[in-house]
Short mmCIF file of C-alpha atoms and ligand atoms in Angstrom, two decimals:
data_model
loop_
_atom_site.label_atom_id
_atom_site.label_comp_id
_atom_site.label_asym_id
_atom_site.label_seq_id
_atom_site.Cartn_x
_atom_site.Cartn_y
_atom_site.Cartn_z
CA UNK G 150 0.00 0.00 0.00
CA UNK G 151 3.00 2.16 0.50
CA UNK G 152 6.59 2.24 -0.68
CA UNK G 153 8.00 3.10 3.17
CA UNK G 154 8.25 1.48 6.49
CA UNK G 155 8.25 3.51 9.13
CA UNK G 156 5.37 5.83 10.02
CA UNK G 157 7.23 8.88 10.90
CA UNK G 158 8.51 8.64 6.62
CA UNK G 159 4.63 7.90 6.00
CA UNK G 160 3.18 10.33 7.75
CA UNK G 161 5.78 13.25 5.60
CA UNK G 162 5.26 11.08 2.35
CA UNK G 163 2.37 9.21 1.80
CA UNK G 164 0.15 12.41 0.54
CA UNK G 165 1.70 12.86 -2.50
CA UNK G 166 1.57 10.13 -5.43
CA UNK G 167 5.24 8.10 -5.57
CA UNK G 168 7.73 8.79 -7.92
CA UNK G 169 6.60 12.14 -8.78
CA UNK G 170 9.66 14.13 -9.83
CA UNK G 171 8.60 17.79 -10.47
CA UNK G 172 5.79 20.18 -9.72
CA UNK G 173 4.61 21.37 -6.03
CA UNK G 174 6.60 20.05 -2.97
CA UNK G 175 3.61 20.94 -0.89
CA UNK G 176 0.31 19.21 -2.35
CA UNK G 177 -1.96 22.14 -3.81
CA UNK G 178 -5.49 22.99 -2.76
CA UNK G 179 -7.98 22.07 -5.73
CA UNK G 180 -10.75 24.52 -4.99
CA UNK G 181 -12.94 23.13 -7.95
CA UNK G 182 -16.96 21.54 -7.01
CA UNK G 183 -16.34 20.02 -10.97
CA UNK G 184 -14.13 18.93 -13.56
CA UNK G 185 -13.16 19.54 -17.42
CA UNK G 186 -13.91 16.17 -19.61
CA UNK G 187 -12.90 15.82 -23.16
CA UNK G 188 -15.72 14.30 -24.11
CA UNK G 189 -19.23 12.76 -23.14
CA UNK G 190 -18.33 9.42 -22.07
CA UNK G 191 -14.32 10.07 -21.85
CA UNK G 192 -13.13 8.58 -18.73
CA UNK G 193 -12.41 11.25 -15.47
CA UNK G 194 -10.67 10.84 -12.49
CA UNK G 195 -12.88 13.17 -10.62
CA UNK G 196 -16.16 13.95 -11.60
CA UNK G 197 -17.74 16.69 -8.89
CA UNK G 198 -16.15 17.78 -5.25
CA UNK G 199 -18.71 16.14 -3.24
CA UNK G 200 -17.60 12.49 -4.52
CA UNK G 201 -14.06 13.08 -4.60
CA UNK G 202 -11.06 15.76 -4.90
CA UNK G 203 -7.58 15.29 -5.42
CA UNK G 204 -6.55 17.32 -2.28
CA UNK G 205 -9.05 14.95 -0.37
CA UNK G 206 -7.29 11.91 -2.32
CA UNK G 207 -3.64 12.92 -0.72
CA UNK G 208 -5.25 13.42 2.31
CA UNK G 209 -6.80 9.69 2.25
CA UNK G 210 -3.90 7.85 0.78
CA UNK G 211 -1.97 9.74 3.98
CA UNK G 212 -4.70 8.63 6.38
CA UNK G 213 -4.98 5.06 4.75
CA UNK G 214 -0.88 4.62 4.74
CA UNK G 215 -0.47 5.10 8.89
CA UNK G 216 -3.05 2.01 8.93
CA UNK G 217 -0.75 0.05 6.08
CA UNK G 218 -4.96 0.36 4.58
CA UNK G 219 -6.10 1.25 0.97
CA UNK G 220 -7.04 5.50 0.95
CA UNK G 221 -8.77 6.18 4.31
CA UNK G 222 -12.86 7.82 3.62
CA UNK G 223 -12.30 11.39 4.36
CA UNK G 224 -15.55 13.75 6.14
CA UNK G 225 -16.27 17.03 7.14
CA UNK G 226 -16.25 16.08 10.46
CA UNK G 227 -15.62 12.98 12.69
CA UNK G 228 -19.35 12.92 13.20
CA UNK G 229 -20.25 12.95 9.24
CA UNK G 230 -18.15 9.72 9.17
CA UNK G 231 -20.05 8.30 11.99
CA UNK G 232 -22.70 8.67 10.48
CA UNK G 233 -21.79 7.34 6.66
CA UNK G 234 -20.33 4.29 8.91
CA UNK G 235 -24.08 3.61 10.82
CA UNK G 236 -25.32 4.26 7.55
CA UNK G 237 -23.43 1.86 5.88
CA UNK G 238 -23.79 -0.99 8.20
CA UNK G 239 -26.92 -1.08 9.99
CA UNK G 240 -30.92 -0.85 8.82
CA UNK G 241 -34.09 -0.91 10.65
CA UNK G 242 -34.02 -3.87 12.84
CA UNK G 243 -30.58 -4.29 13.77
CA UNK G 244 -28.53 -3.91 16.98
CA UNK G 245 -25.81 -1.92 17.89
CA UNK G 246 -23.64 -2.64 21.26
CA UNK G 247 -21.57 0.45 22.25
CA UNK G 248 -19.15 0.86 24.98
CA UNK G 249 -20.51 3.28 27.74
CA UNK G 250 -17.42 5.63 28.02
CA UNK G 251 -17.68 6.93 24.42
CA UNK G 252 -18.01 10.83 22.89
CA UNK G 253 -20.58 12.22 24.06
CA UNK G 254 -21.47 12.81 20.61
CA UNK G 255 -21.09 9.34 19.32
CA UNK G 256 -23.94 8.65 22.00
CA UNK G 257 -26.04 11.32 21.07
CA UNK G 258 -26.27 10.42 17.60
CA UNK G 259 -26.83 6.45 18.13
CA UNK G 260 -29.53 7.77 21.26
CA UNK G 261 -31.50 10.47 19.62
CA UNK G 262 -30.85 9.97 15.79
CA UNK G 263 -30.16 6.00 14.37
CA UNK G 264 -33.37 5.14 16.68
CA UNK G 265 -35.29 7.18 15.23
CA UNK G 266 -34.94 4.92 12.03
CA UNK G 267 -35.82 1.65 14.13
CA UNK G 268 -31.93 0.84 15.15
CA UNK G 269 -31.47 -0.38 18.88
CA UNK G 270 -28.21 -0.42 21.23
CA UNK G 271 -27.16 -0.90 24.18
CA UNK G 272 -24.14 0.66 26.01
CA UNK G 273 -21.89 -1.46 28.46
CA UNK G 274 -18.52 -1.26 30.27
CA UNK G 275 -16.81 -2.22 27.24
CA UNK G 276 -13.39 -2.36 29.50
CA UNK G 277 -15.25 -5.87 30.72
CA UNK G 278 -14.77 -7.86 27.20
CA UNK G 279 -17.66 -10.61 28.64
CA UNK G 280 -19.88 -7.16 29.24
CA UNK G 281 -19.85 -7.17 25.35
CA UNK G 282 -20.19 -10.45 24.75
CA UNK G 283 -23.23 -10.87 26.75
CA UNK G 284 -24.86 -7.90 25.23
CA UNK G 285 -24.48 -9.54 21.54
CA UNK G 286 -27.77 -10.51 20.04
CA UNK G 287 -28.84 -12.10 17.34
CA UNK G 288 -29.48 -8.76 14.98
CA UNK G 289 -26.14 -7.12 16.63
CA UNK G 290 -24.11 -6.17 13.71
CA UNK G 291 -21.85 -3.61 14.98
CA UNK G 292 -19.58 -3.43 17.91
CA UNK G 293 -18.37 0.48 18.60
CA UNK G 294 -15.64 1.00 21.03
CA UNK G 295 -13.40 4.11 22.15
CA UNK G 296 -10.24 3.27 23.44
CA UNK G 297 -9.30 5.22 26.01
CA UNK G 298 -12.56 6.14 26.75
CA UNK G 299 -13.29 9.69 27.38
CA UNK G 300 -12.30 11.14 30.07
CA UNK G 301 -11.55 8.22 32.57
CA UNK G 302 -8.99 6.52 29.71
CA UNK G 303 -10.17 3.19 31.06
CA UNK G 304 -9.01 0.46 28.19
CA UNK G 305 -10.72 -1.39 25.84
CA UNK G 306 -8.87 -5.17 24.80
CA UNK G 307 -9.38 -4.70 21.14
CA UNK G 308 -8.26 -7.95 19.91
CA UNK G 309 -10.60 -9.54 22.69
CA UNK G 310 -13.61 -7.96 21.81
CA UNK G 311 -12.85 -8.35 18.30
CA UNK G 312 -12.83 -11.93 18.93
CA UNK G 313 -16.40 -12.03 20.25
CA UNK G 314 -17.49 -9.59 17.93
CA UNK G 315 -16.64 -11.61 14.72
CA UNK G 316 -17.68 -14.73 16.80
CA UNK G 317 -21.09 -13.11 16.48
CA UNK G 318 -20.68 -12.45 13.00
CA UNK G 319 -20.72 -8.62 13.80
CA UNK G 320 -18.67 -5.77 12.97
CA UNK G 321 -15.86 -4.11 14.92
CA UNK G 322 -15.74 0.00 14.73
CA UNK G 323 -12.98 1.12 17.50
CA UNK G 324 -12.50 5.06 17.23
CA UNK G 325 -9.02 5.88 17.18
CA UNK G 326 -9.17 9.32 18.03
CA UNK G 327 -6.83 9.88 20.65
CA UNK G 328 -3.89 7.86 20.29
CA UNK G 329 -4.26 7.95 16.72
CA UNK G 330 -2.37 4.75 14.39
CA UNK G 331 0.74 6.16 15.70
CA UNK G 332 0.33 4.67 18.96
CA UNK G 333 -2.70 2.19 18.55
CA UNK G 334 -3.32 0.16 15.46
CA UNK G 335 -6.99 -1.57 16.03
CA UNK G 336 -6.96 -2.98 12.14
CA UNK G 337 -3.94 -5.11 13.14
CA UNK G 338 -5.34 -6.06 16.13
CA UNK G 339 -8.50 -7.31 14.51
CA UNK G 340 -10.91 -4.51 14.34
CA UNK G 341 -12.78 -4.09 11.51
CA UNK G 342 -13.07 0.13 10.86
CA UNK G 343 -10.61 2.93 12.66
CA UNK G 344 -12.91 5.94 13.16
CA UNK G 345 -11.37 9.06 13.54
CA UNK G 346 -11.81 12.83 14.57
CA UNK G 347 -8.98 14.14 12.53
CA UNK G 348 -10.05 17.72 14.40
CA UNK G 349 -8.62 16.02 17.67
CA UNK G 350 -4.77 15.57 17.78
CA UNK G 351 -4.70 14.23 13.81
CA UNK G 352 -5.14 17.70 12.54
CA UNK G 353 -3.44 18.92 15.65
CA UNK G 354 -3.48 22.87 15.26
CA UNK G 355 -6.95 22.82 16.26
CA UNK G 356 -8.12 24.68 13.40
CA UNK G 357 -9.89 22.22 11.12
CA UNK G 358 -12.65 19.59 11.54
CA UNK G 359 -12.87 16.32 9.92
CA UNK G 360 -13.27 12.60 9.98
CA UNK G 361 -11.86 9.21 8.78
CA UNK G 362 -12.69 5.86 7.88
CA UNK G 363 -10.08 3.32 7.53
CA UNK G 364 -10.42 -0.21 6.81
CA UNK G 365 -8.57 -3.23 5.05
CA UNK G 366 -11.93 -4.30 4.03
CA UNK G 367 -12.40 -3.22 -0.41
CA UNK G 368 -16.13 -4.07 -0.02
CA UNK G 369 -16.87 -1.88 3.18
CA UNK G 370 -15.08 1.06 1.65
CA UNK G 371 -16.66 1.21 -1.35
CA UNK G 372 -20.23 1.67 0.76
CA UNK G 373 -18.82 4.16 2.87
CA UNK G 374 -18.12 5.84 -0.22
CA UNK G 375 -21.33 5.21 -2.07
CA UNK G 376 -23.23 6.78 1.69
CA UNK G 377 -20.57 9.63 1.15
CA UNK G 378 -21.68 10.32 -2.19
CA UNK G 379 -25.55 9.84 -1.43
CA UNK G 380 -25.24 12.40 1.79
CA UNK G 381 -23.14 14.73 1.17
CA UNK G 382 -20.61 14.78 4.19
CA UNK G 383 -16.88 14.62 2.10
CA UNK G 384 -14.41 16.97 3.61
CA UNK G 385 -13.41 20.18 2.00
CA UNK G 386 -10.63 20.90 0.45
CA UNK G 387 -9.02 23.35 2.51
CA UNK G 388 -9.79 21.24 5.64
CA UNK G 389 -8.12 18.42 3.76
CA UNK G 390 -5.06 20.15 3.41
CA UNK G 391 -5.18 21.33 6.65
CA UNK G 392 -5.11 18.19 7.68
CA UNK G 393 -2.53 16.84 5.85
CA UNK G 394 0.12 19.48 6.62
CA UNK G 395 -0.95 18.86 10.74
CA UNK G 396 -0.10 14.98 9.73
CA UNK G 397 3.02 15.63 9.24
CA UNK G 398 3.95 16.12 12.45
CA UNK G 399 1.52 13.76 13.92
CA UNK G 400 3.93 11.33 15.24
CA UNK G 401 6.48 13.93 16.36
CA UNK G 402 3.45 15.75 18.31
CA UNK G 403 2.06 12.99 19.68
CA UNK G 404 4.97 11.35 21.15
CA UNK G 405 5.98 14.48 23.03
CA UNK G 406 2.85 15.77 24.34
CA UNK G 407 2.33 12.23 25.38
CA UNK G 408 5.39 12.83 27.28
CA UNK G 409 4.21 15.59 28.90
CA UNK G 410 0.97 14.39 29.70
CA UNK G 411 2.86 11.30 31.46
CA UNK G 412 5.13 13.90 33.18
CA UNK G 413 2.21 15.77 34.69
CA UNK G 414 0.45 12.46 35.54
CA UNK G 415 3.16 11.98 37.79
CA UNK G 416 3.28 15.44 39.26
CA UNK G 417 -0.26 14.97 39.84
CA UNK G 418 -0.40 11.86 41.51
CA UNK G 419 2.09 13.28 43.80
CA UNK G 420 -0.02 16.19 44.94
CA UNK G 421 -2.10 16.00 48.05
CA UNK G 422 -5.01 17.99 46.82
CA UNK G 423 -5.97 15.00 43.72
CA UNK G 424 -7.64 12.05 45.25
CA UNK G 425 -6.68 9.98 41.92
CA UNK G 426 -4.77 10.29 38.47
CA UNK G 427 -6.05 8.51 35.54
CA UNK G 428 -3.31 7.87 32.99
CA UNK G 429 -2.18 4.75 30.86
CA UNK G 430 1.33 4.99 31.51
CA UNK G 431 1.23 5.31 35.06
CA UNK G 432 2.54 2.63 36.95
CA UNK G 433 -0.72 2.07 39.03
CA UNK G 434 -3.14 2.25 36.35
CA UNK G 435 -5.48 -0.73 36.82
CA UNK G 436 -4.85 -1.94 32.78
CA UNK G 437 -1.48 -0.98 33.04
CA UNK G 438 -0.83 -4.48 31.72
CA UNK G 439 -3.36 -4.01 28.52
CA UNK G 440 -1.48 -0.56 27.84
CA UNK G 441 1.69 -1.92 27.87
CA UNK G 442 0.29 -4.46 25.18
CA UNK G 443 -2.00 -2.13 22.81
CA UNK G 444 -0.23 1.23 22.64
CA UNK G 445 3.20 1.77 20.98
CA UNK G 446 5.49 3.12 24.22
CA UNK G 447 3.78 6.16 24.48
CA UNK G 448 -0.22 6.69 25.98
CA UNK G 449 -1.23 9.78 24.35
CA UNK G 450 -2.11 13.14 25.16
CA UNK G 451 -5.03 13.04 27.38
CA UNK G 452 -4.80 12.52 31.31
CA UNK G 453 -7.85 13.20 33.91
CA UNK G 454 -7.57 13.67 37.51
CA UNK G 455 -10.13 14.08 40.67
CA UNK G 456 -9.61 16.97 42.84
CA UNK G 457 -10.02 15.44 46.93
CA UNK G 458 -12.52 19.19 46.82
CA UNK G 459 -14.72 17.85 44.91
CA UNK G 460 -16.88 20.62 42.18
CA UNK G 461 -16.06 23.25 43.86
CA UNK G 462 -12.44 22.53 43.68
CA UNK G 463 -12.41 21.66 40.58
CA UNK G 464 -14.09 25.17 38.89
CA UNK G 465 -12.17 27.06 41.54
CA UNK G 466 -8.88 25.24 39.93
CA UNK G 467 -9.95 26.00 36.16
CA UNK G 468 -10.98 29.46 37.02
CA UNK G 469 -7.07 30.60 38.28
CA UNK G 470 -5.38 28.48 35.49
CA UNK G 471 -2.94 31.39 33.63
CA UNK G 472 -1.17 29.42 30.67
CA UNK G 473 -3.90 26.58 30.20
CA UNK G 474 -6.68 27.22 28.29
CA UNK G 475 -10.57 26.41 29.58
CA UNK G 476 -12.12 24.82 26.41
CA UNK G 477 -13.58 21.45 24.84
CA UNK G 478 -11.69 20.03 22.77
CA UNK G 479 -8.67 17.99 23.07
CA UNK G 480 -5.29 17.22 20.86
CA UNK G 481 -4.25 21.08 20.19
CA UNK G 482 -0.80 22.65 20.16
CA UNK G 483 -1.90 24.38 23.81
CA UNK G 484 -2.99 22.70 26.77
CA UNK G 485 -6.63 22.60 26.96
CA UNK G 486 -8.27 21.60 30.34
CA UNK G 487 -11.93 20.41 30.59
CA UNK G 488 -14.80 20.03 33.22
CA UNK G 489 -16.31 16.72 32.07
CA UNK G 490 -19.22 16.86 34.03
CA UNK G 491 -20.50 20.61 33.25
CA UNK G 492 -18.48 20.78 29.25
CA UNK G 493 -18.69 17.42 27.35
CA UNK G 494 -20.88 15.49 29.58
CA UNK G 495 -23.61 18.43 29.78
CA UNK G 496 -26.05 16.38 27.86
CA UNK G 497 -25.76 13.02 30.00
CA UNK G 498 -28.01 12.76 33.25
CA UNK G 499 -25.76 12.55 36.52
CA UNK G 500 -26.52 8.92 37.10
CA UNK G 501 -24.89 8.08 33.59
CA UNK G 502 -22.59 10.26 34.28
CA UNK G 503 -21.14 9.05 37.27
CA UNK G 504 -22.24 5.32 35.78
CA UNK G 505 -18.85 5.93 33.11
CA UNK G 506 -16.81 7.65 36.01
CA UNK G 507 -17.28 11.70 35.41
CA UNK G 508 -17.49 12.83 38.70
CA UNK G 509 -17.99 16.84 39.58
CA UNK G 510 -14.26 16.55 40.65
CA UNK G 511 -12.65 15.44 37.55
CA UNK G 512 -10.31 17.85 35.58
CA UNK G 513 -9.50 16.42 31.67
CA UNK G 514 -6.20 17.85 30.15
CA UNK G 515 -5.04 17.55 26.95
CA UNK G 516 -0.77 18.25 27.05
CA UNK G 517 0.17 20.73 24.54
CA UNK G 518 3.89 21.46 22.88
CA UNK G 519 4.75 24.19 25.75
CA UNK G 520 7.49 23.49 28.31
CA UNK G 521 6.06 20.40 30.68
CA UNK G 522 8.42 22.86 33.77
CA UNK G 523 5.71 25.57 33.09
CA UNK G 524 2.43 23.29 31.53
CA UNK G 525 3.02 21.82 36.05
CA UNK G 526 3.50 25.30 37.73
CA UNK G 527 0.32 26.65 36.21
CA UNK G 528 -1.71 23.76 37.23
CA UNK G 529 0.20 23.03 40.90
CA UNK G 530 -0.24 27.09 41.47
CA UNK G 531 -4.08 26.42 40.18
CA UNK G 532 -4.65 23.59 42.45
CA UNK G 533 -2.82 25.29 45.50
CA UNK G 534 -4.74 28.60 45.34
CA UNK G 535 -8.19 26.70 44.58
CA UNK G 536 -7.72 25.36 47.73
CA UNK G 537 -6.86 28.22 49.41
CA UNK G 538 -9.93 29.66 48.56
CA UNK G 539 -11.93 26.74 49.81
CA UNK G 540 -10.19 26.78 53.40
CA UNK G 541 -10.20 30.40 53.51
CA UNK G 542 -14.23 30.04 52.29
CA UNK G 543 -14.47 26.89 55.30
CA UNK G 544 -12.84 29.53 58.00
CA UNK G 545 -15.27 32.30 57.26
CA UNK G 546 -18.01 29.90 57.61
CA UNK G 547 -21.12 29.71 55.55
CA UNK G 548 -22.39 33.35 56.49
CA UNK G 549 -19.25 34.73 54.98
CA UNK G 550 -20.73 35.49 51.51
CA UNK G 551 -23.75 37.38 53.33
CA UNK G 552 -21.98 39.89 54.87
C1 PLP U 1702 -14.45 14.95 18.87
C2 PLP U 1702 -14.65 13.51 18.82
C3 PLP U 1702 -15.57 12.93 17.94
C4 PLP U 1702 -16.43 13.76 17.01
O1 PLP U 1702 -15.67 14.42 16.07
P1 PLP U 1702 -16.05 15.84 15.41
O2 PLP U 1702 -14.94 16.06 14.47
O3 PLP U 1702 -16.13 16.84 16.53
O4 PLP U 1702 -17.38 15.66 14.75
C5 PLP U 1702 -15.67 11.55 17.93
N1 PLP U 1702 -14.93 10.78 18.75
C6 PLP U 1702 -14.05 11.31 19.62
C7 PLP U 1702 -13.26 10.42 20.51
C8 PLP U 1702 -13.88 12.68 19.70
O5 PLP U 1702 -13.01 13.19 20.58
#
C-alpha cells in the first residue's frame, strides 16, 4: 500500500503520489466543485467535489498509509463519518452494542438519531470484554468501542472484543481518536473500521474539523463511499489540506505531548489535593498491563484527575489556570483543560454520568507542545490557590458570603 516502512517517513510522504519528480513540494489545494472532460463518455478521475477531490485523495492515501490500509474515507467532520459508517452498516431492525465511556457525541447520535430509524443499542462497560459479549444478540451487527474512553482513559482489549465480535458475525468500529495509528493500530489487532476525529490531535493545530474511515476491508469502503456520495458529508478541500500538513507532524506531536501528559500524571499523583490520576502509563493504572500491550510506548495526550474538593475545587482550579486554556476540545498545540461533568458530559443525566466515572471533581487535560516545567507550575499554582480559597471560604463559615 505504500513504498515506506516507518510511520514517521509515511506520515511526511504518503500524501503525495510516488515517484513524482517535479511540480509542487507541498500538495496544492484544488478549490474546484467540478471537472473539465474531453468528451461525453471520456473517462475522469474526478467527476464533482462532493464524490471526490484530489486534495481529499492525498489526504486519504496519507490517512490510509499510517493504517498500512487502501485510501482512508475522508468527512467534514468525525461525526459525518459516523454517520456514513451507521449508515453503511446497519438498517431498521438491527442492533448496535456500544461501549458506555464513548463521545458524548457518538452517544447522542446512536440515542436520539439511528433510533429514530428503528436501530437499537445498548451501552456497556466495554473495558469488561464478557460485558460485550453478553450484550451480543442475534441482529447485533456492529460493535463500537473508544479506546481510552473519554475522560476516565479506562481500556478497551481490542483484539478480545474483536474476537467475540466476529464470533457473532458482527462488525468491529474502534475510534481511534486519541492515540491515533501512531500509537494504537486496532486494524492489526482485529478490528474491523478505525474511526477518527482528525479535528482532535490528527489535525493537531486545532483549526480544522474532519473525519476518517479506515479499513482493510475493499467491499466496506466502497459503501462508505457510495453513503458519502448519497449524503453529502466529504471533507473540503481546505480542511483536507489542513489536515494533511498537521499529519506531518503527527507522530512527532504525539509522542511528546504524550510525554508531557505522562510527566504531569506523575506530578499529579504526587499532589495532596488530587484524590486519583487517571493515565495509561502510570505505573498504578489498573490496565497498566493491557497498555503496555495495545499502545506503541507512548499513551497519548489526554490525562484526567479528581480533585479530593470535589466541584467546587475543581471550577475554583480552572478558574485561576494562567497558561492553560478552559475549552472542549482535546489534541491542540496548547494545553486545553476540561470540566467533564459541566463541558462534554452536559447532555448526559448525573446517574450516567457518574455510571462511566465523570465525577464533579474530575479535571480532563489535553498536554500541549509548551514546556512540561511551566504546563506543572500553572496547574500546581491552580490547584494550591483553589484550595486556598476553599479553606479560607471553610474559615469564614457559611455566612461569609452574606456579609
Ligand atoms: C471529537 C470527537 C468525535 C467527534 O468528532 P467531530 O470532528 O467533533 O465531529 C468523535 N470521537 C471522539 C473520541 C472525539 O473526541
Amino acid at each position: 500500500m505504500t513504498d515506506y516502512q516507518y510511520l514517521s517517513t509515511r506520515a511526511v510522504h504518503a500524501g503525495r503520489p510516488a515517484g513524482i519528480r517535479h511540480g509542487p513540494l507541498v500538495t496544492p489545494i484544488v478549490q474546484s466543485t467540478t471537472y473539465l472532460r474531453e468528451d461525453v463518455d471520456s473517462p475522469v478521475e474526478h467527476a464533482y467535489s462532493r464524490v471526490s477531490n484530489p486534495t481529499v485523495d492525498a489526504l486519504e492515501r496519507q490517512l490510509g498509509s499510517l493504517e498500512d490500509a487502501p485510501p482512508a474515507v475522508c468527512f467534514s467532520s468525525g461525526l459525518a463519518a459516523e454517520t456514513a459508517l451507521f449508515l453503511a452498516i446497519l438498517k431498521a431492525g438491527d442492533h448496535v452494542v456500544c461501549g458506555r465511556a464513548i463521545y458524548g457525541g457518538t452517544q447522542r447520535l446512536l440515542e436520539q438519531v439511528l433510533s429514530q430509524f428503528g436501530v437499537e443499542g445498548t451501552f456497556v462497560d466495554s473495558a469488561r470484554t464478557e460485558h460485550i459479549e453478553r450484550a451480543i444478540r442475534p441482529e447485533t451487527k456492529l460493535v463500537f468501542v473508544e479506546t481510552p474512553g473519554n475522560p476516565t482513559l479506562a481500556l478497551t482489549d481490542i483484539a478480545a472484543v474483536a474476537e467475540v465480535t466476529h464470533h457473532a458475525g458482527a462488525i468491529l468500529a474502534v475510534d481511534n481518536t486519541f492515540l491515533t495509528a501512531t500509537l494504537q493500530r486496532p486494524l492489526d489487532l482485529g478490528a474491523d473500521i478505525s474511526v477518527y476525529s482528525t479535528t482532535k490531535i490528527t489535525e493537531g493545530h486545532s483549526a480544522a474539523l474532519g473525519g476518517a474511515l479506515c479499513s482493510r476491508d475493499a467491499e466496506l469502503l466502497g459503501k462508505l463511499r457510495f453513503i458519502r456520495k448519497s449524503t453529502g458529508g466529504i471533507q473540503t478541500p481546505f480542511n483536507a489540506w489542513l489536515t494533511l500538513q498537521g499529519v506531518k507532524t503527527l507522530p512527532l506531536r504525539i509522542r511528546e505531548q504524550s510525554r508531557t501528559a505522562e510527566a504531569l500524571a506523575k506530578l499529579l499523583s504526587k499532589n495532596d489535593h488530587v484524590a486519583y490520576v487517571n493515565y495509561p502509563g502510570l505505573p498504578d493504572f489498573p490496565q497498566a498491563d493491557l497498555a503496555s500491550r495495545q499502545h506503541d510506548q507512548f499513551h497519548g495526550q489526554v490525562v484526567s484527575f479528581e480533585l479530593v474538593g470535589g466541584a467546587e475545587a475543581a471550577r475554583h482550579t480552572l478558574r485561576n489556570l494562567r497558561l492553560c486554556s478552559l475549552v472542549e476540545h482535546v489534541g491542540g498545540l496548547e494545553t486545553l483543560a476540561t470540566h467533564s461533568a459541566s463541558m462534554t458530559h452536559a447532555d448526559v443525566s448525573p446517574e450516567q454520568r457518574h455510571a462511566v466515572g465523570v465525577t464533579e471533581g474530575l479535571i480532563r487535560i489535553s498536554a500541549g507542545l509548551e514546556d512540561v516545567r511551566e504546563i506543572a507550575d500553572d496547574l500546581e499554582q491552580a490547584i494550591a490557590e483553589a484550595h486556598r480559597g476553599s479553606s479560607d471560604a471553610a474559615r469564614r463559615g457559611p455566612w461569609a458570603t452574606a456579609v
